[in-house]
XYZ file of N, CA and C in Angstrom:
807
model
N 8.226 -26.320 -4.797
C 8.488 -24.682 -5.516
C 8.831 -23.717 -5.134
N 10.357 -23.032 -4.770
C 10.326 -22.122 -4.120
C 9.639 -20.322 -4.765
N 9.574 -20.007 -4.627
C 8.510 -18.223 -4.508
C 9.337 -17.458 -4.029
N 9.013 -16.704 -3.937
C 10.102 -15.001 -4.314
C 8.618 -13.611 -3.860
N 8.747 -13.062 -2.688
C 7.732 -12.509 -2.076
C 8.279 -10.688 -2.869
N 6.834 -10.310 -2.831
C 6.693 -8.970 -3.976
C 6.748 -7.506 -2.863
N 6.807 -7.925 -2.331
C 5.689 -6.554 -1.431
C 6.997 -6.828 0.506
N 7.001 -5.300 0.380
C 8.001 -5.826 2.296
C 8.012 -3.761 2.807
N 6.460 -3.933 4.107
C 6.530 -2.938 4.205
C 8.384 -2.231 5.171
N 8.175 -1.393 5.951
C 9.766 -0.786 6.657
C 9.095 -1.530 7.500
N 7.597 -1.336 8.147
C 7.265 -1.576 9.680
C 5.689 -1.648 9.962
N 5.369 -2.278 11.204
C 3.398 -2.433 10.632
C 2.573 -1.657 12.478
N 1.634 -1.153 11.709
C 1.314 -0.541 13.260
C 1.062 -1.494 14.118
N 0.848 -1.285 15.775
C 0.228 -1.791 16.422
C -1.385 -1.158 16.388
N -0.796 0.129 18.070
C -2.706 0.317 18.340
C -2.914 0.989 17.172
N -3.931 1.704 16.567
C -4.360 2.228 16.080
C -5.256 3.110 16.153
N -6.443 4.429 16.150
C -7.309 4.370 16.604
C -8.630 3.732 15.975
N -9.498 4.079 16.845
C -10.769 2.903 16.304
C -11.061 4.083 14.927
N -10.704 5.048 14.799
C -11.251 6.056 13.102
C -10.599 4.963 12.271
N -9.748 4.178 11.900
C -9.236 3.702 11.158
C -9.864 3.354 10.057
N -10.441 3.088 9.469
C -11.021 1.930 8.677
C -10.541 1.702 7.549
N -9.217 1.505 6.913
C -8.140 0.789 6.845
C -6.946 0.680 6.412
N -6.075 -1.127 6.480
C -4.817 -0.097 5.754
C -4.603 -1.157 4.437
N -3.070 -0.251 4.524
C -2.403 -0.156 3.148
C -0.844 -1.078 3.313
N -0.382 -1.315 2.614
C 1.397 -1.954 2.314
C 1.300 -1.244 1.735
N 2.469 -0.298 1.247
C 2.750 -0.214 -0.794
C 4.181 -0.135 -0.610
N 4.441 -0.983 -2.708
C 6.164 -0.640 -2.512
C 5.913 0.333 -3.353
N 7.499 0.951 -3.937
C 7.379 1.338 -5.581
C 8.707 1.570 -5.616
N 8.794 2.306 -6.577
C 10.033 3.155 -7.021
C 10.588 4.063 -6.793
N 9.769 4.711 -5.294
C 10.196 5.546 -4.741
C 9.868 4.839 -3.407
N 9.972 3.899 -2.626
C 10.066 3.166 -1.970
C 9.115 2.084 -1.348
N 8.598 2.410 -0.048
C 7.565 1.446 0.622
C 7.344 2.138 2.544
N 5.647 1.894 2.677
C 5.166 1.979 3.387
C 4.219 1.762 3.405
N 3.662 2.294 4.814
C 2.284 1.648 5.587
C 1.344 2.792 6.167
N 0.090 2.824 4.825
C -0.833 3.345 5.236
C -2.854 3.211 6.328
N -2.493 3.978 6.794
C -3.892 3.956 7.796
C -4.648 4.832 6.944
N -5.983 4.909 6.911
C -6.665 5.343 6.857
C -7.818 5.857 7.648
N -8.506 7.259 7.177
C -9.948 7.590 7.882
C -10.549 8.106 7.508
N -12.526 7.314 7.153
C -12.563 7.365 5.911
C -12.381 7.933 4.612
N -13.523 8.093 3.744
C -12.921 8.231 2.725
C -12.328 8.716 2.213
N -11.301 9.261 0.702
C -10.517 10.229 0.267
C -10.978 11.167 0.462
N -12.148 12.444 0.381
C -12.491 13.695 0.196
C -14.053 14.292 1.260
N -13.535 13.351 1.737
C -15.310 13.078 2.777
C -14.347 13.647 4.330
N -15.573 14.433 4.936
C -15.503 15.415 6.446
C -15.066 14.099 7.278
N -14.078 14.474 8.049
C -13.529 13.832 8.882
C -12.812 12.583 8.417
N -11.896 12.839 6.450
C -11.065 11.962 6.378
C -9.394 11.716 6.738
N -8.746 11.232 7.410
C -7.848 11.377 7.283
C -6.439 10.571 7.034
N -5.775 10.222 7.434
C -4.572 9.035 7.701
C -3.853 8.877 8.564
N -2.217 7.980 8.311
C -1.862 8.164 9.140
C -0.094 7.071 8.300
N 0.968 7.588 8.161
C 2.113 7.396 6.773
C 2.817 7.046 7.646
N 3.418 5.506 7.972
C 4.855 5.251 7.866
C 5.519 5.504 7.566
N 6.682 5.336 7.451
C 8.033 5.342 6.472
C 9.119 4.705 7.413
N 10.100 5.337 7.168
C 11.617 3.671 7.545
C 12.621 5.488 6.399
N 13.559 5.464 7.127
C 15.108 6.108 7.070
C 16.262 4.543 7.172
N 16.713 4.652 5.711
C 17.506 3.737 5.737
C 18.621 4.074 7.328
N 18.647 2.472 6.780
C 19.895 1.769 8.068
C 20.972 3.047 8.573
N 20.936 3.779 8.821
C 22.530 4.039 9.723
C 22.520 5.823 9.341
N 21.002 6.318 8.999
C 20.693 7.062 8.205
C 19.858 7.981 10.558
N 20.586 9.601 9.650
C 20.491 10.032 10.855
C 19.816 10.987 9.538
N 18.195 11.431 9.947
C 18.112 12.357 8.568
C 18.044 13.667 10.080
N 18.303 14.487 9.061
C 17.652 16.542 9.133
C 16.928 16.404 8.574
N 16.525 18.755 9.423
C 15.280 18.904 8.981
C 15.738 19.439 7.364
N 15.425 19.661 6.207
C 14.956 20.180 5.331
C 14.880 21.786 5.810
N 16.150 22.330 6.058
C 15.786 24.454 5.661
C 14.578 24.686 5.126
N 13.983 24.066 4.364
C 13.149 25.179 3.654
C 11.653 23.751 3.321
N 11.008 24.439 3.752
C 10.104 23.170 4.111
C 8.218 24.065 3.472
N 7.795 23.340 2.830
C 6.647 24.586 2.262
C 6.789 25.991 1.365
N 6.532 27.317 2.549
C 7.469 28.312 2.117
C 7.994 28.977 3.105
N 8.053 28.788 4.291
C 8.905 28.417 5.333
C 9.822 28.189 5.609
N 10.993 28.138 7.377
C 12.042 27.588 7.704
C 11.602 26.245 8.467
N 12.587 25.245 7.759
C 12.038 23.827 8.351
C 12.497 24.201 10.392
N 11.418 23.225 10.309
C 11.689 23.895 11.677
C 12.117 21.803 12.604
N 12.473 22.057 13.456
C 12.561 20.881 14.278
C 12.468 20.757 16.284
N 11.628 20.595 16.087
C 10.977 20.526 18.503
C 10.758 19.436 19.210
N 11.270 19.855 19.763
C 11.497 18.075 20.616
C 9.919 17.602 20.863
N 9.976 16.660 20.483
C 8.909 15.820 21.381
C 9.076 14.924 22.520
N 8.082 13.808 23.070
C 8.864 13.367 23.889
C 9.307 12.235 23.575
N 10.133 10.990 24.604
C 10.805 10.100 23.925
C 9.787 9.277 23.278
N 10.127 8.228 22.242
C 8.243 7.448 22.155
C 9.934 5.990 22.053
N 9.012 5.022 23.418
C 9.774 4.304 23.838
C 11.388 3.894 24.503
N 11.640 5.302 24.988
C 13.100 6.123 25.685
C 13.317 6.236 24.039
N 13.226 6.200 23.433
C 13.815 6.789 22.484
C 14.086 7.795 21.674
N 14.799 8.847 21.490
C 14.704 9.743 20.688
C 14.138 9.919 19.668
N 12.537 11.853 19.699
C 11.894 12.090 18.344
C 11.663 13.173 19.013
N 11.383 13.175 17.960
C 10.904 15.011 17.292
C 10.050 15.388 16.793
N 9.683 16.799 16.904
C 9.094 17.055 15.249
C 9.233 18.284 14.407
N 8.654 17.179 12.924
C 9.352 18.492 11.771
C 7.484 19.172 11.378
N 8.471 20.117 11.514
C 7.155 21.882 11.442
C 7.716 22.978 10.530
N 6.739 24.230 10.393
C 7.712 24.739 9.245
C 6.764 26.227 10.200
N 7.522 27.602 9.585
C 7.422 28.613 9.977
C 6.228 28.716 8.604
N 5.719 28.244 8.364
C 4.653 28.580 6.639
C 4.188 27.347 7.592
N 2.556 28.715 8.227
C 1.814 28.369 8.787
C 0.457 27.443 7.701
N 0.690 27.644 6.606
C -0.626 26.727 6.213
C 0.350 25.578 6.387
N 1.585 25.124 6.337
C 2.016 23.594 6.901
C 2.290 22.900 7.841
N 2.045 24.785 8.360
C 1.965 23.657 10.413
C 1.236 23.272 10.689
N -0.179 23.718 9.935
C -1.198 23.940 10.212
C -2.513 22.860 9.886
N -1.904 21.796 8.570
C -1.901 20.583 8.115
C -1.567 19.430 8.190
N -0.433 19.770 8.515
C 0.760 18.257 8.666
C 1.281 18.033 10.317
N 1.533 16.511 10.093
C 1.518 16.840 11.654
C 2.574 15.769 11.111
N 3.953 15.864 11.755
C 5.343 15.177 11.098
C 6.164 14.388 12.203
N 5.848 12.747 12.766
C 6.698 12.696 14.209
C 8.430 12.475 13.470
N 9.006 11.604 14.278
C 10.641 11.794 13.537
C 10.814 10.860 15.251
N 10.998 9.092 14.897
C 11.061 8.544 16.085
C 12.266 7.525 15.510
N 13.257 7.378 16.762
C 13.640 6.038 16.733
C 13.694 4.798 17.037
N 13.256 3.664 16.539
C 13.287 2.579 17.198
C 13.707 1.272 17.492
N 13.370 0.972 17.462
C 14.756 -0.376 19.297
C 15.436 -1.230 17.638
N 14.950 -0.947 16.792
C 16.543 -1.841 15.994
C 16.920 0.062 15.825
N 17.560 1.059 16.047
C 17.597 1.974 15.736
C 17.750 2.567 14.420
N 17.216 2.416 13.362
C 16.650 3.034 12.597
C 14.650 3.739 12.890
N 15.641 4.818 12.138
C 14.215 6.780 12.432
C 13.548 5.940 11.461
N 12.212 6.181 11.911
C 10.975 6.007 11.096
C 10.443 7.863 11.297
N 9.485 7.477 9.926
C 8.323 9.053 10.437
C 7.104 8.469 10.727
N 6.544 9.428 10.698
C 5.216 9.073 11.029
C 4.438 10.377 10.765
N 4.126 10.361 9.154
C 2.270 11.606 8.704
C 1.538 11.690 9.213
N 1.055 12.165 10.193
C -0.768 12.260 10.667
C -0.852 14.111 10.118
N -3.065 12.972 9.188
C -3.353 14.754 8.627
C -4.118 14.788 9.346
N -5.982 14.999 9.519
C -6.885 15.448 9.209
C -7.371 15.358 10.889
N -6.441 14.843 11.971
C -7.173 15.294 13.184
C -7.547 16.508 13.638
N -8.539 16.342 14.752
C -8.963 16.972 15.606
C -7.844 18.092 16.525
N -7.394 19.190 16.723
C -6.848 20.001 17.569
C -6.168 19.133 18.559
N -7.034 18.584 19.321
C -6.872 18.070 20.428
C -5.260 17.244 20.783
N -6.248 16.054 18.850
C -5.493 14.905 19.182
C -3.482 15.182 18.853
N -2.878 16.191 17.725
C -1.961 16.226 17.254
C -0.881 16.610 17.981
N -0.803 15.713 19.194
C -0.173 15.519 19.029
C 0.376 13.765 20.140
N -0.620 13.059 21.166
C -1.476 12.590 22.477
C -1.206 11.535 20.357
N -1.869 11.483 19.663
C -2.129 10.492 18.775
C -1.728 9.699 18.322
N -0.368 10.678 17.280
C 0.864 10.279 17.499
C 1.525 9.542 17.638
N 1.912 10.982 18.626
C 3.211 9.558 19.767
C 2.305 7.790 20.309
N 0.816 7.855 20.252
C 0.761 6.691 20.889
C 0.877 5.681 20.268
N 0.270 5.814 17.944
C 1.221 5.814 17.388
C 1.805 4.668 17.820
N 3.082 5.973 17.565
C 4.648 5.437 17.383
C 5.460 5.477 18.525
N 4.514 4.432 19.362
C 4.885 3.756 21.019
C 4.622 2.426 20.426
N 3.361 2.149 19.559
C 3.219 1.064 19.109
C 3.516 0.202 17.698
N 4.470 0.649 16.942
C 4.353 0.391 15.884
C 5.321 -0.823 16.545
N 5.605 -1.698 15.352
C 6.284 -2.621 14.859
C 7.582 -2.826 14.464
N 8.939 -2.196 14.690
C 10.061 -2.264 13.866
C 9.963 -2.894 12.765
N 10.951 -2.896 12.233
C 11.181 -3.917 11.617
C 10.621 -4.169 10.338
N 11.112 -4.379 9.406
C 11.027 -5.355 8.022
C 9.843 -6.312 7.916
N 8.480 -6.545 7.183
C 7.676 -7.308 6.586
C 7.726 -6.958 6.336
N 6.631 -8.614 5.946
C 5.825 -8.943 4.199
C 4.778 -9.441 4.820
N 3.465 -8.630 4.442
C 2.073 -9.058 4.382
C 2.201 -10.412 3.320
N 1.138 -11.656 3.854
C 0.582 -12.427 3.459
C 0.214 -12.337 2.032
N 0.047 -12.630 0.992
C -0.755 -11.524 0.026
C -1.804 -12.987 -0.856
N -2.817 -12.503 -1.922
C -4.205 -13.615 -1.551
C -4.144 -14.190 -3.454
N -2.999 -13.321 -3.753
C -2.392 -14.184 -5.038
C -1.016 -14.530 -5.029
N -1.168 -15.142 -6.735
C 0.049 -16.041 -6.779
C 0.318 -15.598 -8.586
N 1.988 -15.973 -8.950
C 1.430 -15.719 -10.370
C 2.421 -16.755 -10.578
N 1.592 -18.444 -11.807
C 1.979 -19.704 -11.165
C 3.702 -19.402 -12.469
N 3.600 -18.270 -13.496
C 4.727 -18.370 -14.548
C 4.771 -16.621 -14.354
N 6.539 -16.969 -15.336
C 6.241 -15.199 -15.886
C 7.038 -15.667 -16.957
N 6.902 -14.814 -18.606
C 7.662 -14.485 -19.222
C 9.118 -13.793 -18.929
N 10.369 -13.617 -20.095
C 11.317 -13.337 -19.667
C 11.609 -11.947 -19.532
N 11.872 -11.733 -19.160
C 12.574 -9.827 -18.998
C 11.177 -9.645 -18.182
N 10.455 -10.117 -17.312
C 9.096 -9.687 -17.033
C 9.748 -9.127 -15.322
N 9.883 -7.972 -14.837
C 10.325 -7.628 -13.785
C 9.302 -7.142 -12.694
N 9.042 -7.181 -11.158
C 8.341 -5.707 -10.823
C 8.394 -4.567 -10.515
N 7.012 -3.701 -10.388
C 7.555 -2.196 -10.086
C 6.458 -2.034 -9.499
N 5.711 -3.427 -8.528
C 4.567 -2.374 -7.758
C 4.444 -2.777 -7.158
N 3.566 -2.515 -6.259
C 2.503 -3.844 -5.032
C 2.450 -3.363 -3.925
N 0.825 -4.139 -3.597
C -0.026 -3.498 -2.348
C -1.684 -4.409 -1.812
N -0.930 -3.748 -0.974
C -2.400 -5.368 -0.448
C -3.083 -3.921 0.581
N -4.412 -3.840 0.236
C -5.049 -2.584 0.736
C -6.423 -3.528 1.937
N -6.843 -3.426 3.227
C -8.186 -4.341 4.094
C -8.208 -3.363 4.926
N -9.943 -3.848 5.116
C -10.240 -2.618 5.670
C -10.233 -3.596 7.354
N -10.179 -2.869 7.783
C -10.305 -2.132 9.433
C -11.804 -1.776 10.561
N -12.222 -2.841 11.856
C -12.874 -2.486 12.358
C -14.217 -2.210 11.452
N -14.990 -3.481 10.816
C -16.199 -4.208 10.127
C -15.498 -4.974 9.571
N -16.483 -5.200 8.146
C -15.992 -5.741 6.826
C -15.017 -6.513 6.454
N -14.440 -7.501 6.297
C -13.359 -7.410 5.997
C -13.168 -7.105 4.369
N -13.127 -6.064 3.244
C -12.568 -6.741 2.633
C -10.957 -6.513 2.127
N -10.354 -5.973 1.448
C -9.397 -5.873 0.957
C -9.225 -6.591 -1.039
N -8.552 -5.172 -1.020
C -7.513 -5.960 -2.184
C -5.842 -5.712 -2.570
N -5.626 -7.037 -3.616
C -4.010 -6.900 -3.380
C -3.336 -6.457 -5.314
N -2.735 -5.654 -5.308
C -1.781 -5.188 -6.066
C -0.943 -6.049 -6.519
N -0.508 -6.020 -7.528
C 0.040 -6.696 -8.495
C 0.884 -6.040 -10.226
N 1.538 -4.829 -9.815
C 3.056 -4.566 -10.945
C 4.131 -4.875 -11.910
N 3.879 -5.137 -12.434
C 4.887 -5.852 -13.658
C 5.557 -4.940 -15.344
N 6.074 -5.174 -15.245
C 7.032 -4.564 -16.809
C 7.039 -5.699 -17.765
N 7.244 -6.061 -18.364
C 7.419 -6.824 -19.589
C 8.410 -6.051 -20.755
N 9.233 -7.109 -21.176
C 10.170 -6.502 -22.729
C 10.778 -5.109 -22.314
N 10.383 -3.955 -20.658
C 10.636 -3.456 -21.083
C 9.205 -1.865 -21.124
N 8.971 -2.767 -22.235
C 7.981 -1.443 -22.527
C 6.053 -1.980 -22.522
N 5.831 -3.104 -21.639
C 4.181 -3.353 -21.340
C 4.495 -3.373 -19.967
N 3.353 -2.598 -19.263
C 3.379 -2.931 -17.403
C 1.813 -3.009 -17.760
N 1.827 -4.284 -17.078
C 0.155 -5.041 -16.649
C 0.647 -4.413 -15.042
N -0.646 -4.922 -14.994
C -0.814 -5.082 -12.866
C -2.172 -5.696 -12.941
N -1.605 -6.923 -12.499
C -2.895 -8.112 -12.141
C -3.690 -7.478 -11.087
N -4.624 -8.357 -10.551
C -4.662 -7.922 -9.118
C -6.416 -8.564 -7.770
N -6.566 -9.330 -7.064
C -7.342 -10.447 -6.920
C -7.418 -9.288 -5.252
N -9.077 -8.773 -5.712
C -10.809 -8.628 -4.674
C -11.860 -9.847 -4.342
N -12.345 -9.447 -3.549
C -13.700 -10.362 -2.763
C -14.552 -9.788 -3.826
N -15.321 -11.276 -4.985
C -15.876 -10.859 -6.338
C -16.318 -11.820 -6.093
N -18.117 -12.334 -6.364
C -18.725 -13.951 -6.725
C -18.895 -14.122 -8.170
N -19.502 -15.043 -8.031
C -19.819 -15.373 -9.700
C -18.657 -16.089 -9.991
N -19.239 -16.368 -11.034
C -18.255 -17.408 -13.109
C -17.857 -15.974 -14.159
N -18.343 -14.853 -14.057
C -17.932 -13.652 -14.162
C -16.332 -14.046 -15.359
N -16.591 -13.767 -16.670
C -15.513 -13.897 -17.789
C -15.593 -12.091 -18.001
N -14.571 -11.632 -18.123
C -15.273 -10.237 -18.859
C -13.665 -9.756 -20.240
N -14.354 -9.912 -21.337
C -13.013 -10.351 -21.899
C -12.342 -9.598 -22.639
N -11.332 -9.310 -23.081
C -10.332 -7.604 -23.395
C -11.338 -6.909 -24.589
N -11.225 -6.250 -23.885
C -11.803 -5.146 -24.824
C -12.892 -4.889 -25.039
N -13.062 -5.761 -23.631
C -14.477 -5.316 -23.702
C -14.882 -4.136 -23.366
N -16.961 -3.241 -24.418
C -17.381 -2.164 -23.546
C -18.146 -2.330 -22.360
N -17.730 -1.547 -21.437
C -19.026 -1.246 -20.568
C -20.217 -0.380 -21.459
N -21.220 -0.157 -20.552
C -22.966 0.063 -21.062
C -22.760 1.003 -20.755
N -22.344 1.061 -19.080
C -23.244 2.012 -17.732
C -24.113 1.481 -17.933
N -25.116 0.479 -17.794
C -26.003 -0.058 -17.288
C -25.123 -0.977 -16.100
N -26.806 -1.256 -15.211
C -26.975 -1.273 -13.949
C -26.104 -3.132 -13.618
N -25.049 -3.861 -13.499
C -24.937 -4.185 -13.292
C -25.957 -5.756 -12.519
N -26.087 -7.267 -12.916
C -26.719 -7.828 -12.542
C -26.047 -8.187 -11.140
N -27.069 -8.685 -9.957
C -26.822 -9.654 -8.905
C -25.849 -10.906 -9.402
N -24.965 -10.792 -8.520
C -23.788 -11.988 -8.870
C -23.149 -11.874 -10.242
N -22.840 -10.672 -10.243
C -21.968 -10.776 -11.999
C -21.057 -9.384 -11.060
N -20.746 -9.495 -11.825
C -19.312 -8.288 -11.351
C -18.788 -7.249 -13.372
N -19.137 -6.529 -12.288
C -18.896 -4.683 -13.702
C -17.590 -4.647 -14.403
N -17.587 -4.901 -15.352
C -16.155 -4.748 -16.204
C -15.531 -3.258 -15.638
N -13.630 -4.296 -16.230
C -13.129 -3.477 -14.995
C -13.092 -1.483 -16.605
N -12.082 -0.613 -16.454
C -12.050 0.276 -17.950
C -11.143 -0.995 -18.441
N -11.578 -0.532 -19.668
C -10.876 -1.102 -21.139
C -9.065 -0.575 -21.078
N -8.020 -1.464 -21.656
C -7.698 -2.820 -21.815
C -8.181 -3.442 -20.603
N -8.749 -4.915 -20.394
C -8.468 -5.718 -18.529
C -9.106 -6.378 -19.374
N -9.570 -7.646 -18.568
C -9.676 -8.620 -18.147
C -9.890 -9.133 -16.925
N -10.472 -10.452 -16.691
C -11.161 -10.527 -15.399
C -11.291 -12.195 -15.100
N -11.736 -13.415 -14.564
C -12.726 -14.177 -14.514
C -12.579 -13.395 -12.493
N -13.752 -14.867 -12.431
C -14.540 -15.109 -10.895
C -14.353 -15.988 -10.538
N -14.766 -17.231 -8.768
C -14.603 -17.925 -8.733
C -14.689 -18.408 -7.667
N -14.514 -19.439 -7.144
C -14.464 -18.984 -5.517
C -14.316 -17.892 -4.393
N -14.708 -16.620 -4.572
C -15.351 -15.615 -3.730
C -14.074 -14.435 -4.548
N -13.234 -14.717 -5.026
C -12.445 -14.074 -5.505
C -12.143 -13.794 -7.421
N -12.532 -12.503 -7.712
C -12.132 -11.972 -8.729
C -10.749 -11.477 -8.965
N -10.234 -12.104 -9.952
C -8.951 -11.942 -10.426
C -9.000 -11.272 -11.559
N -8.129 -10.369 -12.161
C -8.100 -8.955 -13.190
C -6.612 -8.926 -13.232
N -6.639 -8.472 -14.835
C -5.234 -8.255 -15.133
C -5.723 -7.143 -16.377
N -5.180 -5.803 -16.029
C -4.998 -4.193 -16.702
C -3.578 -3.745 -17.282
N -4.023 -3.518 -18.251
C -2.149 -3.106 -19.644
C -2.587 -1.167 -19.519
N -1.111 -0.784 -19.459
C -1.412 0.374 -19.510
C -0.758 0.137 -21.039
N 0.387 -0.384 -22.324
C 1.013 -0.172 -22.841
C 0.888 -1.909 -23.295
N 0.524 -2.055 -23.997
C -0.487 -3.113 -24.781
C 1.268 -3.956 -25.213
N 1.476 -5.101 -25.242
C 1.747 -5.873 -25.621
C 1.878 -6.804 -26.976
N 2.841 -7.198 -27.732
C 2.650 -7.508 -28.813
C 3.111 -9.337 -28.956
N 3.828 -9.553 -28.488
C 3.903 -11.231 -27.825
C 2.608 -12.160 -27.659
N 2.699 -13.360 -28.088
C 1.737 -14.253 -27.843
C 1.855 -14.188 -26.153
N 2.950 -14.368 -25.377
C 2.619 -14.389 -23.985
C 3.061 -12.900 -23.209
N 2.257 -12.309 -24.211
C 1.617 -10.979 -23.248
C 0.633 -10.680 -23.996
N -0.881 -11.490 -24.325
C -1.369 -10.812 -24.647
C -2.184 -11.017 -22.803
N -4.051 -9.613 -23.147
C -4.021 -9.666 -21.171
C -4.853 -11.791 -21.109
N -5.447 -11.959 -21.961
C -5.810 -13.808 -21.830
C -4.388 -14.434 -21.407
N -3.127 -14.583 -20.875
C -2.498 -14.999 -20.814
C -2.237 -14.832 -19.593
N -1.558 -13.724 -19.597
C -1.589 -13.028 -18.185
C -2.664 -13.748 -17.277
N -3.733 -13.166 -17.390
C -5.406 -13.760 -16.807
C -4.584 -14.658 -16.455
N -4.873 -16.488 -17.338
C -3.920 -17.559 -17.068
C -2.890 -17.039 -15.730
N -2.674 -17.083 -16.095
C -0.891 -16.449 -14.710
C -1.476 -16.791 -13.356
N -2.210 -15.729 -12.849
C -2.261 -15.170 -12.256
C -3.329 -16.266 -10.888
N -3.381 -16.654 -9.713
C -3.150 -18.107 -8.991
C -4.321 -17.694 -8.295
N -5.420 -18.239 -7.588
C -6.136 -17.142 -6.577
C -5.936 -17.609 -5.173
N -6.143 -17.960 -4.152
C -5.648 -18.063 -2.830
C -6.815 -18.295 -1.955
N -8.052 -17.728 -2.302
C -9.227 -17.578 -1.761
C -8.942 -16.582 -0.591
N -10.803 -16.555 -0.094
C -10.974 -15.717 0.331
C -10.855 -16.192 2.456
N -9.761 -16.938 2.737
C -9.665 -16.829 3.720
C -7.550 -16.950 4.129
N -7.226 -15.703 5.314
C -6.082 -15.414 4.750
C -5.172 -16.275 4.956
N -6.263 -17.760 6.301
C -5.307 -18.710 6.302
C -3.735 -19.215 5.290
N -4.932 -19.371 4.166
C -3.983 -19.086 3.208
C -3.148 -19.228 1.981
N -3.969 -17.346 3.400
C -2.756 -16.675 1.100
C -0.941 -16.913 2.137
N 0.230 -16.041 1.402
C 1.164 -16.515 1.268
C 2.114 -15.496 1.063
N 3.663 -15.311 1.473
C 4.076 -14.423 1.388
C 5.079 -14.567 0.029
N 4.724 -15.617 -0.446
C 5.279 -15.889 -2.023
C 4.460 -15.651 -2.791
N 4.816 -15.075 -4.554
C 3.842 -14.816 -4.623
C 4.400 -15.444 -6.295
N 6.380 -14.513 -6.477
C 6.585 -15.607 -7.894
C 7.106 -16.683 -7.373
N 6.752 -16.953 -9.069
C 7.449 -18.357 -9.647
C 8.977 -18.758 -9.175
């Protein structure tokens, strides 16, 4: 059976500082990127590195207006012998919170690395080292789920894969789909024990979840666990057709297990 991938990143990270706790590949209507996270959002010491790419053949210019100030191009040391520069602004607030490095890859494509949360002493050295380690070229990460079938008139709207690093290997994969132009569903897979099943339209009581069971997702959602993986489907705009029900969608989600050696880039039938 020939399958199709749903997630392709513009490149991937090589070297990252030990403070990084997770890496996420994302794609959607706004394009695709890779994000390396430091700590939890909103916590002390939080930060992130966001890697994006410009279209092939495009040489980016600095916007004349960034924040409330004038956009500025500041020379940076070459990255792997290729041209690089910082994007900044005469707006002190922007310049104080964001470090934005653009560099040309060996493939001739321009890449951008947005860094935030860095200590003052690291604001140039760390982004330059990360950029030097970037593996350029489009990359499709293997996914822990697949879809056994798709109803007619269904398109992928977004996809993501997040994995923790430098500690316990936790992960979550999501694929957003739209059926008949209006029924939006998200299928997901993540580590989860037991064989619990959360039926559609179940209500969370707010009580503690017993060991070995699975906490319900916000309604409307359906989940099933087995083999160490929890599969879920949730919807934003409910569908009315028989092939649009949550239970039917959940049956389409195939788990590839907890061992990434069995994962694959091929997700769609």
